[in-house]
Amino acid sequence: MSSPDRTALPYTHWPSPISTSDVAVAGLHLASPTVLGDDVWWCEDRPAEGGRTTIVHRAADGVRSELLAAPWSARSRVHEYGGRPYAVVPGLGVVFCNQSDQRLYLIARGHEPKAITPAPERPAGLRYADLLVRDGQVWCVREVHHDDGKVVRGIVSIPLDGGEEPQERVGGSEFYAFPTISPDGTHLAYICWNHPRMPWVGTELRITRLADGSSWTIKGGATESVLAPRWSDNSHLYLISDWSGWWNLYQIGIYGTSPRALFPAKEEFAEPLWQLGNAPYELLPDGRLAVLHGQGDLRLGLLDPDTDTLQNLDVPFSGWMPGLSADGTVLVGVAYGPAHPTTVVRLDTATGRVEGLRRDIEVLPDIAYLPTPRGVEIQGASGRRVHAYLYPPANPQATGPAGTAPPYVLFAHGGPTAHVGTALSMEKAYFTSRGIGVLDVNYAGSTGYGRAYRDRLRGQWGVVDVQDMVSAAEWLATEGLADPTRIAIRGGSAGGWTVMASCCFSDVFAGGVSYYGVSALAPLNAHTHDFESRYVEWLVGPEDTAVYAAREPISNADRVSCPMLLLQGLDDPVVPPDQSAGFAAALAARDVPCTYLTFEGESHGFRRAETRVAALAAEFAFYQQILDASWPM
């Protein structure tokens, strides 16, 4: 219980019940729920089992069972980020993509998985994602990796009995997503795009007539991002487009009729397509749409396309992950809140009943140890708005020394085309309960605030993201929220780039922590995977030695004067280990304090509990050295 009298203790020395192990085993990463009748399925990552992903089934009687025993793991590697790795086959079981070989398997309860796709000639050379089951076949995106490095994608259909080779239905574009078949089975709708675009830059919504293979585009282009087509009848589709500057919902005919906006708003109804297969809205029997919408966090509402009205549902959560599923009036999704664990939620839109089926954290600490986020808008360089969430230190037993401001760590998310919300994070609570505040920054380029906000990063990576992080640190100091000499910065992947660049091009940070961060642009272009192989062109520009040298951390490491901690998985196909190793070597050559830690068997994002424990312990020890006022500097 909380004590009315708190002891004044140095920041970073506050007693906390939240351990590194609590953080490591928390966050099962619940995702991709499906509902059919009274049954619900979803995916769970298991940090304690080496980070493997299993599929969980909850039956009508409430009994929960695991469909995949170790070593099976359901994870697609299409685009290297995968997405929803399974689909329910009514009456038969579940078809899923197996992580180790990337083949599709059909599994029925009580039986071993049975392969339904051929063994690839090269390991994991045939990959599948965005699965749709229809009339005894699986329709999906297939990715083929050739020995010369070329990657070819298309939409294929695969018989569930595995008796025939997959049949390619659509090809010719470099990327595909959201295959969906008309109710009468005559047409296939999907989105596609080509290099150098990313799916949040420009996609096309195309229709293919299955009888003769003829195809045509009905929406989208090089500067319009179209997502998530769903058939409203045999000749009309719902879709999401950012044509107005925001990802809003529209309805369009397949033969060229003008799109109709269903609820024009300066809100997002979708998130960027980093992963495939998760639907941002669902159709209900009465014609309404269950939608996710908002700025920053996405709320759940019901949109009536006949009246263009939107009503939010009364639920005890502040946000929802992308990926809804509906059957009749029942919805399932994954929701969260600052004091609510991320939860698989079943909601009946007819009765309003809300039921939590599975939480990613079963036992929470005293809520007094959990920080309460506050959304803030910061004035950045040139008057730009910068969105962030403030998490002050929180501990019922301790307070800081009188007349002092606490240390803070700025979080820079990955992507960089992504965003952070207000989901309960045991990682943040680990720091804030020990006296370190957190400012989670949605810097320029983040999603959730319209296209103009994310387009600020175009050609300016390493400039405006750094400016926004520096502005956020200066705001903390100006507002008296943080000790200006004890502000650190941390981030992973693209966020790691921003950490290293911020430490190169500013002197406001006491130290930086990079998880598998990017330090050099030309090697990234040469070695990264196909999906992101042209991304740097949008973020910085065409390869130019002078421009790259002016931006990248590796070429500016001589400007770093603060200590740094670099952490890296050695099996990372997205940001290879030499990115962190090279930056660490450059700092060591100048005797700048730098610790470089590597982890065998870890990829892009640490999944194993033991890795998470070691990484978090190292990070906190680093902060104690650079942020503790009682520590000799």
XYZ file of C-alpha atoms in Angstrom:
633
model
C 0.000 0.000 0.000
C 1.076 3.594 -0.590
C 2.621 5.412 2.369
C 1.573 9.019 3.118
C 5.177 9.835 4.071
C 7.774 9.487 1.366
C 11.495 9.427 2.068
C 13.753 11.860 0.245
C 16.281 9.748 -1.670
C 18.665 10.436 -4.557
C 17.118 9.805 -7.947
C 17.979 6.337 -9.362
C 18.101 5.027 -5.757
C 14.375 4.743 -5.115
C 13.268 1.272 -3.963
C 11.014 -0.414 -6.494
C 9.209 -3.770 -6.585
C 9.569 -3.892 -10.378
C 12.549 -6.060 -11.314
C 14.316 -6.654 -14.604
C 12.722 -10.118 -14.652
C 9.272 -8.576 -14.193
C 9.878 -6.450 -17.278
C 11.422 -9.272 -19.297
C 8.599 -11.750 -18.834
C 5.862 -9.115 -19.066
C 4.450 -8.188 -22.396
C 3.556 -11.486 -24.053
C 2.911 -9.393 -27.170
C -0.682 -10.356 -27.787
C -1.689 -9.875 -31.417
C -3.864 -10.882 -34.347
C -7.118 -11.937 -32.659
C -9.838 -13.825 -34.579
C -13.417 -14.555 -33.541
C -15.707 -17.196 -35.019
C -18.916 -17.927 -33.155
C -18.024 -18.350 -29.492
C -14.392 -19.229 -30.218
C -11.477 -16.797 -30.189
C -7.857 -17.221 -31.322
C -4.814 -14.967 -30.979
C -1.004 -14.989 -31.085
C 1.280 -14.813 -28.058
C 5.006 -14.217 -28.021
C 6.676 -16.183 -25.241
C 9.871 -14.459 -23.976
C 10.495 -17.294 -21.519
C 10.509 -19.769 -24.429
C 13.144 -18.081 -26.524
C 10.665 -15.596 -27.940
C 8.680 -18.101 -29.975
C 5.106 -17.259 -31.030
C 2.275 -19.634 -30.320
C -1.418 -19.573 -31.246
C -3.904 -19.698 -28.385
C -7.512 -20.856 -28.672
C -10.244 -19.905 -26.229
C -13.261 -22.188 -26.561
C -16.889 -21.326 -25.912
C -16.637 -22.775 -22.387
C -13.813 -20.366 -21.551
C -11.082 -23.001 -21.590
C -7.840 -21.695 -23.054
C -5.459 -24.011 -24.916
C -2.235 -23.665 -26.838
C -2.331 -24.963 -30.410
C 1.409 -24.985 -31.094
C 3.818 -26.768 -28.793
C 7.545 -26.012 -28.908
C 9.490 -25.870 -31.141
C 6.717 -24.738 -33.491
C 6.493 -20.971 -33.813
C 3.984 -19.023 -35.908
C 5.763 -16.113 -37.519
C 5.960 -14.910 -41.102
C 9.099 -13.276 -42.477
C 7.492 -11.579 -45.479
C 9.050 -8.090 -45.581
C 11.050 -9.419 -42.559
C 8.348 -7.907 -40.319
C 5.632 -10.456 -41.140
C 2.270 -9.788 -39.531
C -0.749 -11.977 -38.841
C 0.745 -15.476 -39.324
C -2.412 -17.597 -39.301
C -6.012 -17.938 -40.455
C -8.845 -19.996 -39.008
C -10.261 -22.752 -41.215
C -13.862 -23.356 -40.059
C -14.357 -26.973 -39.072
C -10.753 -27.975 -39.809
C -8.382 -25.991 -37.593
C -5.836 -23.277 -38.270
C -3.399 -22.704 -41.125
C -0.191 -20.944 -40.062
C 3.246 -19.921 -41.279
C 6.036 -21.702 -39.392
C 8.973 -19.518 -38.420
C 11.864 -21.883 -39.112
C 11.054 -22.934 -42.681
C 8.319 -20.373 -43.587
C 6.046 -23.110 -44.991
C 2.299 -23.065 -44.399
C 0.894 -25.825 -42.187
C -2.620 -26.904 -41.296
C -3.145 -27.963 -37.700
C -6.241 -29.470 -36.154
C -6.626 -29.796 -32.395
C -4.874 -32.918 -31.137
C -2.951 -33.455 -34.391
C 0.533 -32.629 -35.620
C 0.838 -29.793 -38.174
C 0.655 -30.900 -41.814
C 2.538 -28.941 -44.498
C 0.384 -27.641 -47.356
C 3.087 -25.733 -49.269
C 6.161 -27.204 -50.960
C 9.577 -27.259 -49.339
C 11.666 -24.375 -50.709
C 14.915 -25.017 -52.571
C 16.733 -22.512 -50.374
C 16.085 -22.226 -46.617
C 12.992 -20.084 -45.928
C 12.987 -19.110 -49.591
C 9.198 -19.287 -49.954
C 7.314 -17.096 -47.477
C 3.616 -16.415 -46.960
C 1.557 -13.714 -45.228
C -1.852 -11.986 -45.218
C -3.752 -15.286 -45.220
C -7.388 -15.490 -46.355
C -9.326 -18.785 -46.343
C -12.038 -19.102 -48.969
C -13.718 -22.133 -50.561
C -11.103 -24.717 -49.573
C -8.133 -22.537 -50.479
C -5.753 -20.136 -48.796
C -5.272 -16.854 -50.650
C -2.195 -14.938 -49.555
C 0.866 -12.910 -50.434
C 3.807 -15.119 -51.407
C 7.407 -13.931 -51.324
C 10.029 -15.867 -53.335
C 13.741 -15.408 -52.533
C 16.153 -16.354 -55.307
C 19.831 -17.264 -54.998
C 20.901 -14.045 -56.751
C 19.176 -11.980 -54.079
C 16.140 -11.094 -56.167
C 12.785 -11.153 -54.372
C 9.510 -11.676 -56.248
C 6.045 -11.352 -54.757
C 2.538 -12.144 -55.891
C -0.873 -13.216 -54.664
C -1.400 -16.977 -54.790
C -4.093 -19.498 -53.936
C -3.161 -22.750 -52.195
C -5.417 -25.808 -51.763
C -5.860 -26.653 -48.104
C -5.230 -30.325 -48.787
C -1.763 -29.504 -50.140
C -2.405 -31.649 -53.183
C -1.499 -29.003 -55.759
C 1.178 -26.386 -56.223
C 0.267 -22.808 -55.291
C -1.306 -20.949 -58.218
C -0.263 -17.372 -58.832
C -3.332 -15.180 -59.326
C -1.691 -11.749 -59.494
C 1.887 -10.713 -60.234
C 3.962 -7.953 -61.768
C 4.153 -5.496 -58.880
C 6.884 -5.580 -56.265
C 4.632 -5.542 -53.178
C 1.106 -6.685 -52.305
C -1.242 -6.557 -49.326
C -4.864 -7.022 -48.267
C -6.104 -9.641 -50.763
C -9.899 -9.837 -50.468
C -12.446 -11.647 -52.646
C -15.877 -10.294 -53.556
C -18.884 -12.013 -51.945
C -19.812 -13.701 -55.239
C -16.229 -14.908 -55.779
C -15.753 -13.179 -59.130
C -13.270 -10.419 -58.260
C -10.109 -10.049 -56.197
C -9.244 -6.677 -54.644
C -5.812 -5.851 -53.230
C -3.307 -3.052 -52.866
C 0.112 -2.983 -54.508
C 3.090 -0.675 -54.830
C 6.615 -0.564 -56.240
C 10.033 0.688 -55.235
C 11.024 3.304 -54.205
C 7.682 3.883 -52.460
C 6.769 2.601 -49.044
C 3.103 1.728 -48.398
C 2.529 4.933 -46.395
C 3.852 6.973 -49.334
C 1.828 5.624 -52.259
C -0.149 2.497 -53.112
C -2.780 1.470 -55.652
C -6.068 -0.306 -55.052
C -6.543 -2.743 -57.913
C -9.246 -5.170 -58.988
C -8.638 -8.439 -60.848
C -11.490 -10.275 -62.566
C -10.748 -13.903 -61.711
C -12.436 -15.366 -64.794
C -10.012 -13.793 -67.256
C -7.273 -12.171 -65.146
C -7.987 -8.645 -66.359
C -6.999 -5.965 -63.837
C -7.495 -2.240 -63.284
C -6.712 0.454 -60.727
C -9.594 2.258 -58.990
C -7.787 4.400 -56.392
C -4.370 5.528 -55.277
C -1.073 6.440 -56.863
C 2.442 7.656 -56.187
C 1.396 10.223 -53.567
C -1.699 8.588 -52.054
C -1.616 5.772 -49.514
C -4.626 3.447 -49.892
C -5.098 0.650 -47.368
C -7.481 -2.065 -46.205
C -10.068 -2.639 -48.962
C -13.180 -4.550 -47.878
C -16.152 -5.475 -50.057
C -19.439 -3.798 -49.088
C -21.226 -5.706 -51.878
C -20.245 -7.278 -55.202
C -19.526 -3.950 -56.892
C -18.452 -1.610 -54.083
C -15.567 -1.472 -51.642
C -14.733 0.303 -48.438
C -11.151 1.534 -48.211
C -8.872 3.833 -46.250
C -7.005 6.620 -48.055
C -4.895 9.588 -46.980
C -6.009 11.585 -50.032
C -7.223 14.370 -47.699
C -4.037 14.367 -45.627
C -5.473 11.913 -43.084
C -6.169 8.177 -43.366
C -9.971 8.351 -43.603
C -12.644 5.862 -44.702
C -14.264 5.928 -48.140
C -16.615 3.849 -50.266
C -15.996 3.402 -53.987
C -17.430 1.443 -56.900
C -15.157 -0.929 -58.774
C -15.998 0.560 -62.184
C -14.790 4.092 -61.668
C -17.375 5.866 -59.541
C -16.103 8.713 -57.374
C -15.171 7.773 -53.804
C -17.472 8.924 -51.017
C -15.963 10.022 -47.719
C -17.785 8.324 -44.841
C -16.602 10.487 -41.959
C -14.152 13.231 -42.985
C -11.990 14.105 -39.980
C -8.514 15.194 -39.025
C -7.977 11.779 -37.522
C -6.270 8.568 -38.565
C -8.340 5.425 -39.195
C -5.270 3.250 -39.810
C -1.600 2.831 -38.943
C 1.379 2.390 -41.291
C 1.641 -0.977 -43.020
C 4.768 -2.356 -41.404
C 3.062 -5.719 -40.896
C 0.518 -7.496 -43.071
C -2.876 -8.978 -42.341
C -4.361 -6.862 -39.547
C -7.681 -5.156 -40.342
C -8.177 -1.617 -38.964
C -11.987 -1.892 -39.284
C -14.686 -4.566 -39.529
C -18.188 -4.872 -41.008
C -21.150 -5.613 -38.754
C -24.438 -7.296 -39.762
C -26.470 -4.075 -39.484
C -24.240 -2.310 -42.016
C -22.210 -0.315 -39.510
C -18.426 -0.431 -39.381
C -16.405 -0.995 -36.232
C -13.498 1.417 -36.676
C -10.322 2.522 -34.937
C -9.706 6.252 -35.130
C -8.001 9.189 -33.460
C -4.789 11.147 -33.104
C -2.041 9.268 -31.300
C -3.991 6.514 -29.542
C -6.778 4.948 -31.605
C -10.252 4.688 -30.037
C -12.943 2.140 -30.951
C -16.162 3.425 -32.477
C -19.125 2.436 -34.646
C -19.503 4.293 -37.942
C -22.829 4.291 -39.764
C -22.124 4.710 -43.511
C -25.773 5.611 -44.188
C -25.746 8.618 -41.874
C -21.982 9.292 -41.739
C -22.124 9.361 -37.949
C -19.541 7.941 -35.572
C -20.202 6.865 -31.996
C -17.372 5.878 -29.669
C -17.865 2.800 -27.503
C -17.642 3.077 -23.733
C -14.714 0.822 -22.860
C -12.097 1.067 -20.085
C -9.164 1.394 -22.503
C -7.398 4.418 -23.969
C -6.210 2.772 -27.162
C -6.399 -0.234 -29.467
C -3.804 -2.046 -31.536
C -4.506 -2.373 -35.274
C -6.265 -5.647 -36.013
C -9.962 -6.175 -35.381
C -12.029 -9.292 -36.049
C -15.824 -9.575 -36.074
C -18.416 -12.332 -36.302
C -21.998 -11.160 -36.082
C -22.241 -8.514 -33.401
C -19.109 -9.713 -31.572
C -15.782 -7.934 -31.936
C -12.358 -8.951 -30.699
C -9.287 -6.755 -30.570
C -6.237 -5.937 -28.490
C -6.659 -2.902 -26.229
C -4.569 -1.091 -23.647
C -4.443 1.772 -21.169
C -1.851 3.467 -18.942
C -3.003 1.379 -15.968
C -4.500 -1.543 -17.932
C -2.329 -4.357 -19.264
C -2.587 -4.940 -22.998
C -5.582 -7.263 -23.253
C -7.362 -9.446 -25.798
C -10.890 -8.041 -25.551
C -14.203 -9.553 -26.617
C -16.989 -6.997 -27.051
C -20.636 -7.555 -27.989
C -21.858 -4.479 -29.865
C -25.491 -5.501 -29.292
C -25.308 -5.733 -25.495
C -22.267 -3.592 -24.752
C -20.663 -6.383 -22.731
C -16.864 -6.162 -22.570
C -14.760 -9.161 -21.514
C -10.997 -9.412 -21.135
C -9.776 -12.807 -22.357
C -6.011 -12.579 -21.847
C -3.687 -9.953 -20.355
C -0.033 -9.560 -21.258
C 0.724 -8.938 -17.566
C -1.219 -11.110 -15.146
C -0.073 -9.492 -11.876
C 0.511 -5.752 -11.687
C 2.490 -3.914 -9.019
C 0.752 -1.372 -6.797
C -0.702 1.190 -9.199
C 1.117 3.898 -7.243
C 4.347 2.660 -8.895
C 2.923 3.134 -12.386
C 3.419 6.499 -14.073
C 0.440 8.407 -15.441
C 1.188 9.741 -18.944
C 0.261 13.224 -20.018
C 0.063 14.172 -23.676
C 2.065 17.326 -24.391
C 2.713 19.523 -27.415
C 6.151 21.082 -27.579
C 7.175 23.990 -29.775
C 10.053 22.742 -31.843
C 12.412 24.358 -34.337
C 10.780 26.893 -36.693
C 7.624 26.769 -34.588
C 6.886 23.135 -35.395
C 4.614 21.175 -33.088
C 6.183 18.115 -31.497
C 3.895 15.527 -29.887
C 5.052 13.563 -26.838
C 3.871 11.728 -23.740
C 5.296 12.758 -20.371
C 5.825 10.097 -17.664
C 7.010 11.740 -14.421
C 8.796 9.654 -11.781
C 6.307 7.845 -9.530
C 6.967 6.023 -6.263
C 4.799 5.896 -3.122
C 7.832 5.432 -0.868
C 10.328 7.934 -2.201
C 10.715 11.464 -3.465
C 13.678 13.413 -4.759
C 15.899 15.653 -2.639
C 14.265 18.995 -1.865
C 14.788 21.687 -4.454
C 15.991 19.312 -7.171
C 14.526 18.254 -10.488
C 14.727 14.614 -11.570
C 16.744 13.119 -14.392
C 14.877 12.149 -17.559
C 15.331 9.787 -20.475
C 13.890 10.703 -23.868
C 12.563 7.712 -25.815
C 12.920 7.794 -29.616
C 10.739 5.142 -31.244
C 11.745 3.024 -34.204
C 10.384 3.121 -37.699
C 10.858 6.052 -38.013
C 7.411 5.924 -39.660
C 5.659 4.689 -36.532
C 4.395 6.152 -33.276
C 4.052 5.539 -29.559
C 0.857 5.586 -27.532
C -0.092 5.327 -23.887
C -0.001 1.553 -23.440
C 1.125 0.375 -20.019
C 4.855 -0.273 -20.202
C 6.619 -2.119 -17.412
C 9.868 -0.923 -18.971
C 8.926 2.712 -18.437
C 7.606 1.890 -14.946
C 10.945 0.253 -14.143
C 12.659 3.596 -14.716
C 10.035 5.977 -13.343
C 9.636 3.971 -10.127
C 13.375 4.404 -9.574
C 13.294 8.169 -10.001
C 13.981 8.581 -13.728
C 11.296 10.386 -15.724
C 10.474 9.397 -19.297
C 9.450 11.604 -22.207
C 8.231 9.446 -25.115
C 8.530 11.594 -28.239
C 6.566 11.280 -31.482
C 9.100 13.282 -33.454
C 8.595 14.516 -37.029
C 7.832 11.569 -39.285
C 5.672 9.824 -36.706
C 2.262 8.562 -37.686
C -0.963 9.316 -35.875
C -1.015 13.040 -36.708
C -1.705 13.178 -40.440
C 0.375 12.972 -43.589
C 1.916 16.428 -43.294
C 3.391 15.527 -39.906
C 4.994 12.331 -41.173
C 6.135 13.995 -44.418
C 8.231 16.435 -42.379
C 10.862 13.716 -42.253
C 11.084 13.308 -46.018
C 14.682 14.026 -46.993
C 15.377 15.285 -43.464
C 16.229 12.165 -41.450
C 19.041 13.020 -39.085
C 17.975 16.678 -39.085
C 14.363 17.262 -38.007
C 14.169 14.162 -35.809
C 17.274 15.360 -33.988
C 15.881 18.891 -33.758
C 12.661 17.578 -32.250
C 14.475 15.469 -29.646
C 16.688 18.421 -28.712
C 13.624 20.689 -28.497
C 11.942 18.132 -26.230
C 14.974 18.031 -23.910
C 15.148 21.824 -23.797
C 11.420 21.991 -23.040
C 11.882 19.657 -20.063
C 14.571 21.945 -18.696
C 12.699 25.201 -19.398
C 9.559 23.882 -17.709
C 11.592 22.894 -14.665
C 10.597 19.254 -15.082
C 14.117 17.881 -15.472
C 17.651 18.664 -14.399
C 19.110 20.014 -17.661
C 22.477 18.366 -16.965
C 20.921 14.921 -16.504
C 18.841 14.192 -19.570
C 19.639 11.043 -21.564
C 18.249 9.670 -24.814
C 17.519 6.108 -25.907
C 15.973 4.379 -28.899
C 15.989 1.294 -31.089
C 16.504 0.723 -34.819
C 15.652 4.035 -36.527
C 15.347 5.400 -33.001
C 18.922 4.240 -32.432
C 19.977 6.356 -35.427
C 18.268 9.351 -33.839
C 20.052 8.642 -30.543
C 23.476 8.486 -32.171
C 22.800 11.504 -34.396
C 21.494 13.519 -31.436
C 24.677 12.781 -29.517
C 26.729 13.805 -32.575
C 24.944 17.066 -33.367
C 23.998 18.422 -29.944
C 25.420 18.667 -26.462
C 22.178 18.582 -24.441
C 22.306 14.887 -23.584
C 24.231 13.350 -20.715
C 24.398 10.041 -22.559
C 22.754 7.867 -25.191
C 21.545 4.263 -25.421
C 21.085 2.689 -28.853
C 19.433 -0.661 -29.460
C 20.389 -2.111 -32.884
C 20.657 1.381 -34.337
C 21.641 2.592 -37.804
C 24.951 4.458 -37.960
C 25.966 4.292 -41.645
C 23.743 4.842 -44.682
C 25.617 3.315 -47.626
C 26.125 -0.070 -45.896
C 22.461 -0.027 -44.863
C 21.453 0.481 -48.499
C 23.754 -2.316 -49.585
C 22.797 -4.917 -47.007
C 19.294 -4.291 -45.704
C 16.344 -6.383 -46.826
C 14.257 -5.718 -49.936
C 11.251 -4.079 -48.269
C 13.364 -1.207 -46.900
C 16.066 -1.193 -49.573
C 14.872 2.152 -50.991
C 13.596 3.649 -47.758
C 16.751 5.698 -47.145
C 16.151 7.349 -50.520
C 12.925 8.812 -49.119
C 14.374 9.562 -45.684
C 17.593 11.230 -46.848
C 17.778 11.239 -50.655
C 19.587 9.386 -53.457
C 22.984 8.073 -52.456
C 25.370 11.009 -52.251
C 28.679 10.680 -50.455
C 28.732 14.256 -49.191
C 25.109 14.280 -48.019
C 25.452 10.897 -46.347
C 28.656 11.941 -44.592
C 26.966 15.100 -43.312
C 24.058 13.130 -41.813
C 25.210 9.736 -40.624
C 26.527 9.169 -37.104
C 29.500 7.052 -38.210
C 30.944 10.011 -40.126
C 30.394 12.388 -37.233
C 31.445 10.221 -34.303
C 34.300 12.662 -33.620
C 31.670 15.134 -32.391
C 30.357 12.858 -29.628
C 31.485 13.786 -26.120
C 28.906 11.972 -23.945
C 29.041 8.312 -22.823
C 27.113 5.765 -24.879
C 25.732 2.248 -24.529
C 25.154 0.208 -27.698
C 23.230 -3.096 -27.700
C 22.960 -5.375 -30.716
C 21.566 -8.749 -31.764
C 24.037 -10.720 -33.843
C 21.406 -12.295 -36.118
C 19.804 -9.013 -37.192
C 18.792 -9.029 -40.911
C 17.384 -5.488 -40.796
C 20.258 -3.534 -39.218
C 23.396 -5.704 -39.376
C 25.708 -5.795 -36.328
C 28.480 -3.876 -38.079
C 26.344 -0.738 -37.792
C 26.700 -0.704 -33.991
C 30.169 -2.222 -33.994
C 31.520 0.452 -36.340
C 30.165 3.296 -34.233
C 31.511 1.712 -31.041
C 34.958 1.392 -32.624
C 34.900 5.029 -33.738
C 34.123 6.168 -30.192
C 36.737 3.866 -28.679
C 39.369 5.322 -31.014
C 38.742 8.705 -29.373
C 38.497 7.329 -25.835
C 34.833 8.336 -25.554
C 33.245 6.069 -22.910
C 31.235 3.438 -24.794
C 29.976 -0.018 -23.885
C 29.057 -2.350 -26.745
C 27.016 -5.455 -25.843
C 26.055 -8.173 -28.313
C 23.539 -11.005 -28.009
C 23.774 -14.317 -29.860
C 20.556 -15.571 -31.452
C 18.763 -12.219 -31.265
C 17.361 -10.532 -34.330
C 15.837 -7.087 -34.836
C 14.090 -6.645 -31.510
C 15.038 -8.712 -28.482
C 12.614 -11.567 -27.795
C 14.339 -13.781 -25.224
C 13.728 -13.135 -21.540
C 17.387 -13.559 -20.630
C 18.398 -10.987 -23.258
C 15.825 -8.499 -22.025
C 17.020 -8.925 -18.429
C 20.654 -8.383 -19.371
C 19.918 -5.402 -21.627
C 17.707 -3.617 -19.106
C 20.152 -4.196 -16.263
C 22.975 -2.771 -18.372
C 20.862 0.218 -19.367
C 19.900 1.086 -15.795
C 23.506 0.713 -14.598
C 24.480 3.117 -17.373
C 21.886 5.649 -16.217
C 23.038 5.352 -12.629
C 26.513 6.356 -13.734
C 25.497 9.338 -15.860
C 22.299 10.573 -14.190
C 22.922 9.990 -10.476
C 23.923 13.310 -8.885
C 25.790 11.460 -6.136
C 27.904 9.497 -8.635
C 31.381 10.936 -9.362
C 31.397 12.253 -12.928
